[in-house]
XYZ file of C-alpha atoms in Angstrom:
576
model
C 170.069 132.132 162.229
C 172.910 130.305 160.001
C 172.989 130.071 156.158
C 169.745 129.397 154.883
C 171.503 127.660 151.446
C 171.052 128.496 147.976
C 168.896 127.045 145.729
C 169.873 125.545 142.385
C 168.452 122.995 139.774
C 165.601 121.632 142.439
C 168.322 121.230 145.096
C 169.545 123.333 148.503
C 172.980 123.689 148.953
C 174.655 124.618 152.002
C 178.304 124.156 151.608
C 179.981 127.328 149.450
C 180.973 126.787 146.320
C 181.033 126.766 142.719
C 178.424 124.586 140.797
C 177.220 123.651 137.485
C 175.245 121.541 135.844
C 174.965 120.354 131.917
C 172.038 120.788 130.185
C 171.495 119.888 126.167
C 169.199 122.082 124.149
C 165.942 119.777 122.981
C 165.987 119.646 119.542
C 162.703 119.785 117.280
C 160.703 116.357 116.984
C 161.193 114.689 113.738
C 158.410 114.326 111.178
C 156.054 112.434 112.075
C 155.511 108.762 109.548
C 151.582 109.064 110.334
C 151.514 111.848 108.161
C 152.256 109.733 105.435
C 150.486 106.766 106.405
C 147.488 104.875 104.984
C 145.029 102.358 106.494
C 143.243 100.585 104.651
C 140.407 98.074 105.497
C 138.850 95.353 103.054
C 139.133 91.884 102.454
C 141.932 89.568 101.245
C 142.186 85.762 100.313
C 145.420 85.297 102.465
C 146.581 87.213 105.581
C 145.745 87.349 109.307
C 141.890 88.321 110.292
C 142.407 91.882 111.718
C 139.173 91.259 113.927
C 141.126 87.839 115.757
C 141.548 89.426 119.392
C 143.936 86.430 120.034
C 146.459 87.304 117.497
C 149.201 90.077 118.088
C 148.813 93.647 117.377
C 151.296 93.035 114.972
C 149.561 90.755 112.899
C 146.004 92.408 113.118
C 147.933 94.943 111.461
C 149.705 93.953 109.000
C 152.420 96.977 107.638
C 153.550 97.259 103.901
C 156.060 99.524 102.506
C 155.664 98.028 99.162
C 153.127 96.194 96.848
C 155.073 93.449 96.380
C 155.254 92.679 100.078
C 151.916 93.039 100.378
C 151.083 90.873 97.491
C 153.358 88.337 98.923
C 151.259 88.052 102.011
C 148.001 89.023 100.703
C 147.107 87.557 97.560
C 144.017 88.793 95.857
C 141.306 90.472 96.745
C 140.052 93.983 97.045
C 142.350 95.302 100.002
C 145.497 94.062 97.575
C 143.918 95.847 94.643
C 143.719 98.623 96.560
C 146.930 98.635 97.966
C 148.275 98.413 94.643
C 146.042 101.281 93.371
C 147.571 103.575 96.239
C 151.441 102.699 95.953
C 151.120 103.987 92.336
C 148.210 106.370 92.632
C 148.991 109.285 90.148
C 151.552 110.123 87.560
C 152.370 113.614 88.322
C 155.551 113.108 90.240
C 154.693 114.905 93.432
C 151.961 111.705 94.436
C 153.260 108.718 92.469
C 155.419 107.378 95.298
C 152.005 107.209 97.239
C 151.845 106.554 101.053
C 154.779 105.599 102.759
C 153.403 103.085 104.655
C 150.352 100.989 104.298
C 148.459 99.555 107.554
C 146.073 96.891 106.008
C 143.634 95.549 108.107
C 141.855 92.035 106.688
C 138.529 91.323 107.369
C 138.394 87.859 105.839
C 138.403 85.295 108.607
C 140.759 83.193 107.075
C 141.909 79.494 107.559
C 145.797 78.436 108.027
C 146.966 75.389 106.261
C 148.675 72.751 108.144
C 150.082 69.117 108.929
C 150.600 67.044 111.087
C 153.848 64.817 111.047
C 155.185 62.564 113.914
C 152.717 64.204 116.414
C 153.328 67.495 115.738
C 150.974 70.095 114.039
C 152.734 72.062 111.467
C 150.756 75.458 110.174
C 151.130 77.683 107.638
C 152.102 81.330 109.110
C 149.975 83.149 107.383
C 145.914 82.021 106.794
C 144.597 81.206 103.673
C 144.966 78.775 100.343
C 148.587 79.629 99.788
C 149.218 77.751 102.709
C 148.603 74.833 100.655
C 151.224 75.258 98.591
C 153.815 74.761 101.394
C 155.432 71.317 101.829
C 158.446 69.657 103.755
C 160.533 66.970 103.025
C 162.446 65.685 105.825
C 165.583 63.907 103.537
C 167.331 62.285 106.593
C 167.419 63.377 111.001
C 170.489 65.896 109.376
C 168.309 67.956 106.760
C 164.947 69.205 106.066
C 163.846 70.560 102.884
C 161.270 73.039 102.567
C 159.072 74.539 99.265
C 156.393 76.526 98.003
C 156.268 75.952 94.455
C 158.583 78.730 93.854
C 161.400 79.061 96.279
C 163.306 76.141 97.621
C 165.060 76.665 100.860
C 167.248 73.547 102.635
C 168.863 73.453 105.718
C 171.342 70.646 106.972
C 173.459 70.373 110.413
C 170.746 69.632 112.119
C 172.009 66.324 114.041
C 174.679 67.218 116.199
C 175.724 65.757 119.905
C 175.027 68.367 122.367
C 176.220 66.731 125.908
C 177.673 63.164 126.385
C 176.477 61.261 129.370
C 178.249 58.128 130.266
C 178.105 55.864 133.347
C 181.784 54.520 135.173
C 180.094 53.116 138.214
C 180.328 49.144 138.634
C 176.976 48.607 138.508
C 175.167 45.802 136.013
C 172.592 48.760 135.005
C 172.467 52.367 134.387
C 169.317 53.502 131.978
C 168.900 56.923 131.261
C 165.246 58.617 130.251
C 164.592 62.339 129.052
C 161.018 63.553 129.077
C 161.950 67.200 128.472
C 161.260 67.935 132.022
C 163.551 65.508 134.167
C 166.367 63.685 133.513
C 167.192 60.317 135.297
C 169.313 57.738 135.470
C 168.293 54.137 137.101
C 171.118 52.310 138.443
C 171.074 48.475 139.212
C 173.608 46.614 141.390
C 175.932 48.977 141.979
C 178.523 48.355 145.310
C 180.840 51.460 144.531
C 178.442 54.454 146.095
C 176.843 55.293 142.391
C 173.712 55.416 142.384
C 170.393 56.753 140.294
C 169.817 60.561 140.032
C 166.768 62.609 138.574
C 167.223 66.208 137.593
C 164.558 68.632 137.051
C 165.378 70.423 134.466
C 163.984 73.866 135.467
C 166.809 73.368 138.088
C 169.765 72.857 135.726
C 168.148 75.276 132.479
C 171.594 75.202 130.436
C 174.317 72.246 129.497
C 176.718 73.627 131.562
C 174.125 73.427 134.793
C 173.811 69.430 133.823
C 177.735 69.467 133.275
C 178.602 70.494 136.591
C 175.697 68.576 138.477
C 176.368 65.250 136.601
C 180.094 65.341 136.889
C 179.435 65.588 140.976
C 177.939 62.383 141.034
C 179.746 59.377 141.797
C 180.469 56.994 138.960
C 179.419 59.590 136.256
C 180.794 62.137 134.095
C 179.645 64.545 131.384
C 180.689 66.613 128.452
C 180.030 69.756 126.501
C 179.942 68.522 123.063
C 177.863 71.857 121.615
C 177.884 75.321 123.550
C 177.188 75.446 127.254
C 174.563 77.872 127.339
C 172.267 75.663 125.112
C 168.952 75.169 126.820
C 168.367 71.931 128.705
C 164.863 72.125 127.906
C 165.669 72.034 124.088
C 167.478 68.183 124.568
C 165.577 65.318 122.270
C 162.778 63.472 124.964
C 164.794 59.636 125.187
C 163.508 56.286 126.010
C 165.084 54.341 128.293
C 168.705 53.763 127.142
C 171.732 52.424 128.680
C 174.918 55.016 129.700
C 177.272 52.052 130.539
C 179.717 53.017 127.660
C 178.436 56.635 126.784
C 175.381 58.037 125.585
C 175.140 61.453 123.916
C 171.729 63.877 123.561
C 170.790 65.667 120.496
C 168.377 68.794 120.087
C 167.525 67.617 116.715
C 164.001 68.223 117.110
C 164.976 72.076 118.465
C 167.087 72.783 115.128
C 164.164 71.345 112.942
C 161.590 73.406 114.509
C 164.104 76.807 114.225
C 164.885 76.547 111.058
C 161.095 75.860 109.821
C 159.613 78.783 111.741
C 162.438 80.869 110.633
C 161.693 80.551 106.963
C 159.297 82.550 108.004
C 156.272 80.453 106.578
C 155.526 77.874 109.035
C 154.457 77.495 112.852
C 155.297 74.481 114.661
C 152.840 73.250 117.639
C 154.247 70.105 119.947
C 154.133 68.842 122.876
C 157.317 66.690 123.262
C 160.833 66.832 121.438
C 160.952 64.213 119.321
C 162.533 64.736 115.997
C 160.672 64.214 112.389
C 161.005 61.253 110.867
C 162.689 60.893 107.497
C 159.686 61.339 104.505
C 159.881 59.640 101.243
C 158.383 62.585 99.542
C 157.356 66.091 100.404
C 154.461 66.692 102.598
C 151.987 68.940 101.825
C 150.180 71.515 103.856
C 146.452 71.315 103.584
C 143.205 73.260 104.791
C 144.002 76.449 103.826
C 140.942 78.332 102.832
C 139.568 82.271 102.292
C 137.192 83.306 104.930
C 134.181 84.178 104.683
C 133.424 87.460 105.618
C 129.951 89.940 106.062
C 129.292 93.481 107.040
C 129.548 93.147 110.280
C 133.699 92.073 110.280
C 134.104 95.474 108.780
C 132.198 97.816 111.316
C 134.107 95.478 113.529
C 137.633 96.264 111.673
C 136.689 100.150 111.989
C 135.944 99.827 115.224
C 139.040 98.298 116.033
C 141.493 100.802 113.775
C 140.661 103.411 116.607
C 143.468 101.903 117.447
C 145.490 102.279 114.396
C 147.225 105.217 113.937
C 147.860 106.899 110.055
C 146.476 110.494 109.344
C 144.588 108.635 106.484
C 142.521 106.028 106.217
C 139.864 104.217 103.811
C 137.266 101.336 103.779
C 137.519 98.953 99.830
C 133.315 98.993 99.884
C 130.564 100.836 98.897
C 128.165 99.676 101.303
C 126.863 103.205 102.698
C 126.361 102.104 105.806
C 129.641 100.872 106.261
C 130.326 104.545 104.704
C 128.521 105.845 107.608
C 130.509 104.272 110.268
C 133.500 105.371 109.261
C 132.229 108.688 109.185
C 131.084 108.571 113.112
C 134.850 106.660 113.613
C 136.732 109.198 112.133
C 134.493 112.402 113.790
C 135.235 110.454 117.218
C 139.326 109.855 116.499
C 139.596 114.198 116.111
C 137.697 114.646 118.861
C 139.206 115.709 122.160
C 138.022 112.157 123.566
C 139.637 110.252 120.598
C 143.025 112.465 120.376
C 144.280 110.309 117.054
C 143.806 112.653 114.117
C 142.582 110.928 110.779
C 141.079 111.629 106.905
C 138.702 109.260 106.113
C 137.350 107.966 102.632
C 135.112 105.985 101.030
C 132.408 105.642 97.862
C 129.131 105.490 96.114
C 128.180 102.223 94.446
C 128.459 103.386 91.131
C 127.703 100.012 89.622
C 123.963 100.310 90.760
C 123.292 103.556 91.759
C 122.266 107.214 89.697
C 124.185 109.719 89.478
C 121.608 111.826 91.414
C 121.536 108.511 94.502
C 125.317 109.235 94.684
C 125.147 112.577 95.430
C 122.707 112.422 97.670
C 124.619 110.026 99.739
C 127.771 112.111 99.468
C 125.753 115.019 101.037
C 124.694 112.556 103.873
C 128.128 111.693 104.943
C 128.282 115.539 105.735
C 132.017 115.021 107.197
C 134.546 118.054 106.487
C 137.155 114.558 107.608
C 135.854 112.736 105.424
C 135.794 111.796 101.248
C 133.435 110.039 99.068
C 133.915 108.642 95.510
C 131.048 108.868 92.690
C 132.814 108.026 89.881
C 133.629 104.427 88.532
C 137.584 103.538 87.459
C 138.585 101.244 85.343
C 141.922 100.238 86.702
C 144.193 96.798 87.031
C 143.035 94.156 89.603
C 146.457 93.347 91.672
C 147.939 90.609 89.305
C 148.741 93.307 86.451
C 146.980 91.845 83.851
C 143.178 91.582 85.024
C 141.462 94.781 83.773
C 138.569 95.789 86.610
C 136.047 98.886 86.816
C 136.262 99.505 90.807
C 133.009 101.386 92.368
C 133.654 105.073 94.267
C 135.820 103.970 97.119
C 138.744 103.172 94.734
C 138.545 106.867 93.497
C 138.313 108.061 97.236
C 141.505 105.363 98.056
C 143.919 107.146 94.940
C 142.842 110.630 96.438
C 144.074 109.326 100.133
C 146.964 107.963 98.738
C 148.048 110.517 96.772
C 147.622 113.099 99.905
C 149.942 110.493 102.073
C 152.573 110.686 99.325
C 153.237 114.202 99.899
C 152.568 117.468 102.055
C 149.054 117.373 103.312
C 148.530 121.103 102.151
C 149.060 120.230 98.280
C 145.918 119.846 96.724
C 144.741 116.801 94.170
C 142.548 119.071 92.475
C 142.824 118.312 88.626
C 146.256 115.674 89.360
C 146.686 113.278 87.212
C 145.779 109.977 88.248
C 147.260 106.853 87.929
C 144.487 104.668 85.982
C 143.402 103.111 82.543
C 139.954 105.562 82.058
C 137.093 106.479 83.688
C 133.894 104.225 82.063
C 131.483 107.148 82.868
C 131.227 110.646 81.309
C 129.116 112.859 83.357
C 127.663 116.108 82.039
C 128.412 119.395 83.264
C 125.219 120.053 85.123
C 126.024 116.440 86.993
C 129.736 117.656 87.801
C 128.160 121.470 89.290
C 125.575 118.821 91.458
C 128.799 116.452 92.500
C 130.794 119.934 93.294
C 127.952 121.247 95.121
C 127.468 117.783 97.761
C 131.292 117.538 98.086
C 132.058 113.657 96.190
C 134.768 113.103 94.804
C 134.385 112.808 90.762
C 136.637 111.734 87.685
C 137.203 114.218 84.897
C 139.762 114.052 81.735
C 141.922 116.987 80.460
C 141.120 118.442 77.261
C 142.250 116.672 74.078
C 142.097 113.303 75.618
C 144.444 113.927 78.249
C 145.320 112.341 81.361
C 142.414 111.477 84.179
C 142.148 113.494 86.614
C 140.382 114.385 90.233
C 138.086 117.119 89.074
C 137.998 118.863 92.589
C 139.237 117.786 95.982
C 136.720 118.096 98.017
C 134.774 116.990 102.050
C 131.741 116.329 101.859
C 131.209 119.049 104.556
C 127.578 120.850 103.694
C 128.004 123.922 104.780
C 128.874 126.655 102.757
C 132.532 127.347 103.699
C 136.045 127.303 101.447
C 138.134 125.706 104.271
C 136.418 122.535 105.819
C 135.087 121.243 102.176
C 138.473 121.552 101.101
C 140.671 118.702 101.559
C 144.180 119.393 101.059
C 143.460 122.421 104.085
C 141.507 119.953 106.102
C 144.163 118.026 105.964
C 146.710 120.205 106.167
C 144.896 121.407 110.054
C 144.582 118.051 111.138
C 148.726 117.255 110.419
C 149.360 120.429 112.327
C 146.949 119.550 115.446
C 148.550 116.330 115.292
C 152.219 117.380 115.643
C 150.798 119.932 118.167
C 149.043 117.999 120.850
C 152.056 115.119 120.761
C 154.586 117.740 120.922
C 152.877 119.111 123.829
C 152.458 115.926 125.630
C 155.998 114.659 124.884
C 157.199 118.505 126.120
C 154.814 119.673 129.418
C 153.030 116.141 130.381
C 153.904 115.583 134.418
C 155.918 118.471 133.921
C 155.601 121.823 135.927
C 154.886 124.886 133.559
C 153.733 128.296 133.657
C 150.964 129.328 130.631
C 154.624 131.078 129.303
C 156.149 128.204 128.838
C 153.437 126.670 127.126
C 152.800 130.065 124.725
C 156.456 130.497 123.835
C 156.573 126.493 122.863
C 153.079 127.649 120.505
C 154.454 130.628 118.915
C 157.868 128.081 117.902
C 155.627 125.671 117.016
C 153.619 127.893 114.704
C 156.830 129.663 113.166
C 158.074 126.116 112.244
C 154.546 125.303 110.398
C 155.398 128.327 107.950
C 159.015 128.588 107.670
C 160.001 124.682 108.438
C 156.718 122.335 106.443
C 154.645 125.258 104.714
C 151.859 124.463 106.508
C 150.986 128.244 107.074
C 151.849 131.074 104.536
C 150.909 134.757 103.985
C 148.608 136.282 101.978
C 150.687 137.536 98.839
C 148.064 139.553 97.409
C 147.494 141.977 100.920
C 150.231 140.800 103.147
C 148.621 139.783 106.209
C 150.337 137.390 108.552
C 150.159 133.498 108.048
C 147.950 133.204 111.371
C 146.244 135.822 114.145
C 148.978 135.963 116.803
C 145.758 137.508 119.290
C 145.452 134.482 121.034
C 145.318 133.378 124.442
C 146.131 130.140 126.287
C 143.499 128.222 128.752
C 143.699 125.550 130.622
C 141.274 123.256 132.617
C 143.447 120.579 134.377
C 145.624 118.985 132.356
C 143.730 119.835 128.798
C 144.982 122.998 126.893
C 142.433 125.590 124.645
C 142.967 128.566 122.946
C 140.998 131.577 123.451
C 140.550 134.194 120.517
C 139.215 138.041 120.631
C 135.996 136.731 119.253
C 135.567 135.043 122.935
C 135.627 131.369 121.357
C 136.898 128.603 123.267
C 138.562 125.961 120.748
C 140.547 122.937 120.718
C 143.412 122.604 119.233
C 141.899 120.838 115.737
C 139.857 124.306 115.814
C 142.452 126.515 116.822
C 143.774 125.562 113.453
C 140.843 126.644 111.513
C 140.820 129.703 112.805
C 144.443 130.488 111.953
C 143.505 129.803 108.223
C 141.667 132.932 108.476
C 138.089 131.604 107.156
C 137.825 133.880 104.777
C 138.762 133.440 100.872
C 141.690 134.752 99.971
C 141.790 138.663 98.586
C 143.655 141.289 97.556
C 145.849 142.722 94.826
C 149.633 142.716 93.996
C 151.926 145.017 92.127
C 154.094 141.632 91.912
C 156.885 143.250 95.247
C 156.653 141.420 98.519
């Protein structure tokens, strides 16, 4: 038998010789902007209807970094006070930045504004009454003018020859018609060999197509007179019109639509390209409107921000069972099945309801993922100046917030908060009841101090000091999180060994303690930050963890269990 080869990199290689092959090191994944993320999901009197299947993701969705963009867009309603609540949620320094990013979704099936002028319908972008304010004034073929009460924005150029058509033949006739699909030319009497053409268009797409096919043709020629890869399509539709002597075609109608949907506030629906006609005064928009909206559009909304990813997330109602739903929404997203970790919150109606009714409620959420308000705040409504008391969910929205501003382990126990009081005092025995069901309560620091959170807490029932508290709930959920898409984005159609996949744990786990501070040692006894006695399972393509107690958990668990779920003991002489 001959050389069998040598195997290298996947490969057999026969032929001797030297070989290499370069291969980069993988560096760590970046943070992840989810962790710092908040979705929130109420009503607004402008802004696209998040439950409007026809729209883009993009829309249904609607992203702020800022409250001013949001307001912008939004205009009033709750989900703009809240998203003004959250950008600013506390004044201790750590949380006052709030969330990075805000996903709003907008249950308010709102109404765009439009117009229509020459046969075309022109909408407002956005839906809702501030469409209204929009108008255009079309000053002459060469400029359009466009308002909204605040901003003026004009735009002239728009006339300009694109390609020049004439006809040399000696015929008595030549009448040239556009329809935005064909383009032909009917010649009459002609003894020199011209004669009439049509063109489809989708045949000859640019100017420089219609250049070269037009200048071919006896007794015609053609020029340029813009830039050659302008679309034919885009050409002003013409009536019949003579060529004998030249003839050139505009895309006036083309720059008028650009420049009005690139101001970013209007959409422009026609069916031929035939430019605006000069208005004597601006036009206004018209049949803009607020939506109506009911319970239903926002089980519908939760429903649909499955979808949405942002390790935080909170509905601007206290309907309970809207409550409710978010509860089951958020237990299914950290599920195996669901595989998109969130924190969910939401509040009492505080307006209406005892003391003791909120706390009962609280303790039926019974959701270690999941807040609940039960205090009233007194707060500014999103125009600055409008003083409004907001029921529990605005409480639970500041405490989601706050955690998205910052590392999910730090606690918002007794943090200042970013608000003008809290109308209700509650007594001491109320606050041990509120502790005891897990809501989320206002207190105030002694000698009239700031407001504050008076504990962070789930409203998880059971009696156990990781899953009611929040900031380590959290904290497990960022970590499974970074986990299970670092392990899809590493192993997934990949070939590994239960090695590979332990080494890439034990990294990960070292870079939770010494890279975020996820995990940390006990200071007091010195015990590790997690239980290294671990093993790996796996069933197909899923992954679990196995621990010398013989539990099988998934990853969202395996967390848990390396918080040690036990309180914290021990004593320190103050040395490491």
């Amino acid at each position: 038998m001959g050389y069998p080869g040598a195997y290298f990199e996947g490969r057999v290689y026969f032929i001797p010789g030297a070989r290499g092959k370069f291969k980069s090191k993988a560096l760590k994944r970046g943070a992840s902007l989810d962790n710092n993320t908040l979705v929130l999901i109420g009503p607004a009197s402008n802004g696209f209807d998040c439950n409007d299947s026809t729209l883009d993701y993009e829309n249904r969705v609607m992203e702020f970094t800022s409250f001013a963009e949001a307001k912008e867009i939004l205009g009033s309603g709750d989900l703009l006070d809240a998203i003004k609540g959250a950008f600013s949620p506390s004044k201790d320094q750590r949380f006052s930045a709030g969330p990075q990013l805000v996903k709003a979704l907008n249950i308010s099936p709102n109404v765009r504004a439009s117009i229509t002028l020459d046969g075309h319908t022109v909408k407002a972008l956005v839906p809702g009454p501030n469409g209204n304010k929009l108008r255009i004034l079309v000053e002459s073929s060469d400029k359009i003018i466009v308002s909204d009460g605040v901003e003026k924005i004009s735009q002239d150029g728009l006339l300009q020859p694109d390609i020049s058509i004439s006809y040399t033949g000696d015929g008595t006739a030549a009448d040239l018609t556009f329809d935005g699909n064909t383009l032909a030319v009917t010649v009459t009497g002609s003894t020199d060999g011209s004669a009439s053409f049509s063109l489809s268009i989708s045949e000859y797409p640019t100017l420089a197509d219609l250049y070269d096919k037009i200048n071919s043709l006896t007794g015609f020629t053609a020029g340029v007179e813009s830039k050659p890869d302008f679309l034919s399509k885009n050409l002003d539709v013409v009536a019949s019109t003579t060529v004998i002597g030249g003839l050139s075609l505009y895309g006036t109608f083309y720059r008028q639509k650009t420049f009005l949907e690139n101001t970013g506030a209007f959409e422009v629906v026609s069916s031929s390209n035939t430019p605006f006609s000069v208005t004597a005064s601006y036009q206004y928009l018209s049949g803009g409107s607020t939506g109506v909206w009911a319970n239903q559009d926002y089980l519908d909304a939760i429903e649909f921000s499955k979808e949405v990813s942002g390790l935080y997330r909170n509905v601007c109602t206290d309907t309970f069972s809207i409550a409710s739903y978010l509860s089951e929404i958020v237990n299914w997203m950290n599920s195996p099945d669901g595989s998109r970790e969130t924190f969910g919150g939401a509040g009492a109606d505080t307006s209406s309801l005892s003391v003791q009714d909120r706390i009962d409620q609280a303790k039926a959420i019974n959701n270690e993922f999941m807040v609940y308000g039960v205090s009233p705040v007194k707060n500014y409504e999103s125009d600055g100046l409008t003083e409004k008391t907001f029921t529990g969910w605005y409480i639970s929205v500041l405490h989601n917030a706050a955690k998205a501003a910052t590392n999910p382990r730090e606690s918002l126990t007794h943090k200042d908060l970013n608000i003008i009081s809290c109308p209700e005092l509650l007594s001491d025995n109320d606050k041990r009841k509120i502790i005891q069901a897990g809501g989320l309560y206002v207190d105030r620091k002694p000698n009239k101090g700031a407001w504050k959170i008076g504990f962070a807490l789930t409203t998880y029932q059971k009696s156990d000091t990781i899953l009611t508290q929040a900031s380590k709930v959290c904290t497990a959920l960022a970590m499974s999180k970074d986990l299970r898409e670092s392990l899809e984005e590493s192993f997934l159609a990949e070939i590994v060994d239960d090695n590979d996949i332990r080494l890439f744990v034990d990294n990960k786990l070292d870079e939770y303690e010494n890279l975020y501070g996820y995990l940390s040692k006990n200071i007091y006894t010195g015990e590790p930050a997690y239980d290294p006695n671990y093993t790996i399972e796996r069933d197909g393509d899923k992954v679990y963890f196995v621990f010398p107690d013989a539990k099988l958990v998934s990853p969202i668990n395996f967390f848990f269990h390396l918080f040690n779920l036990s309180e914290v003991k021990g004593s320190s002489t103050g040395g490491n």
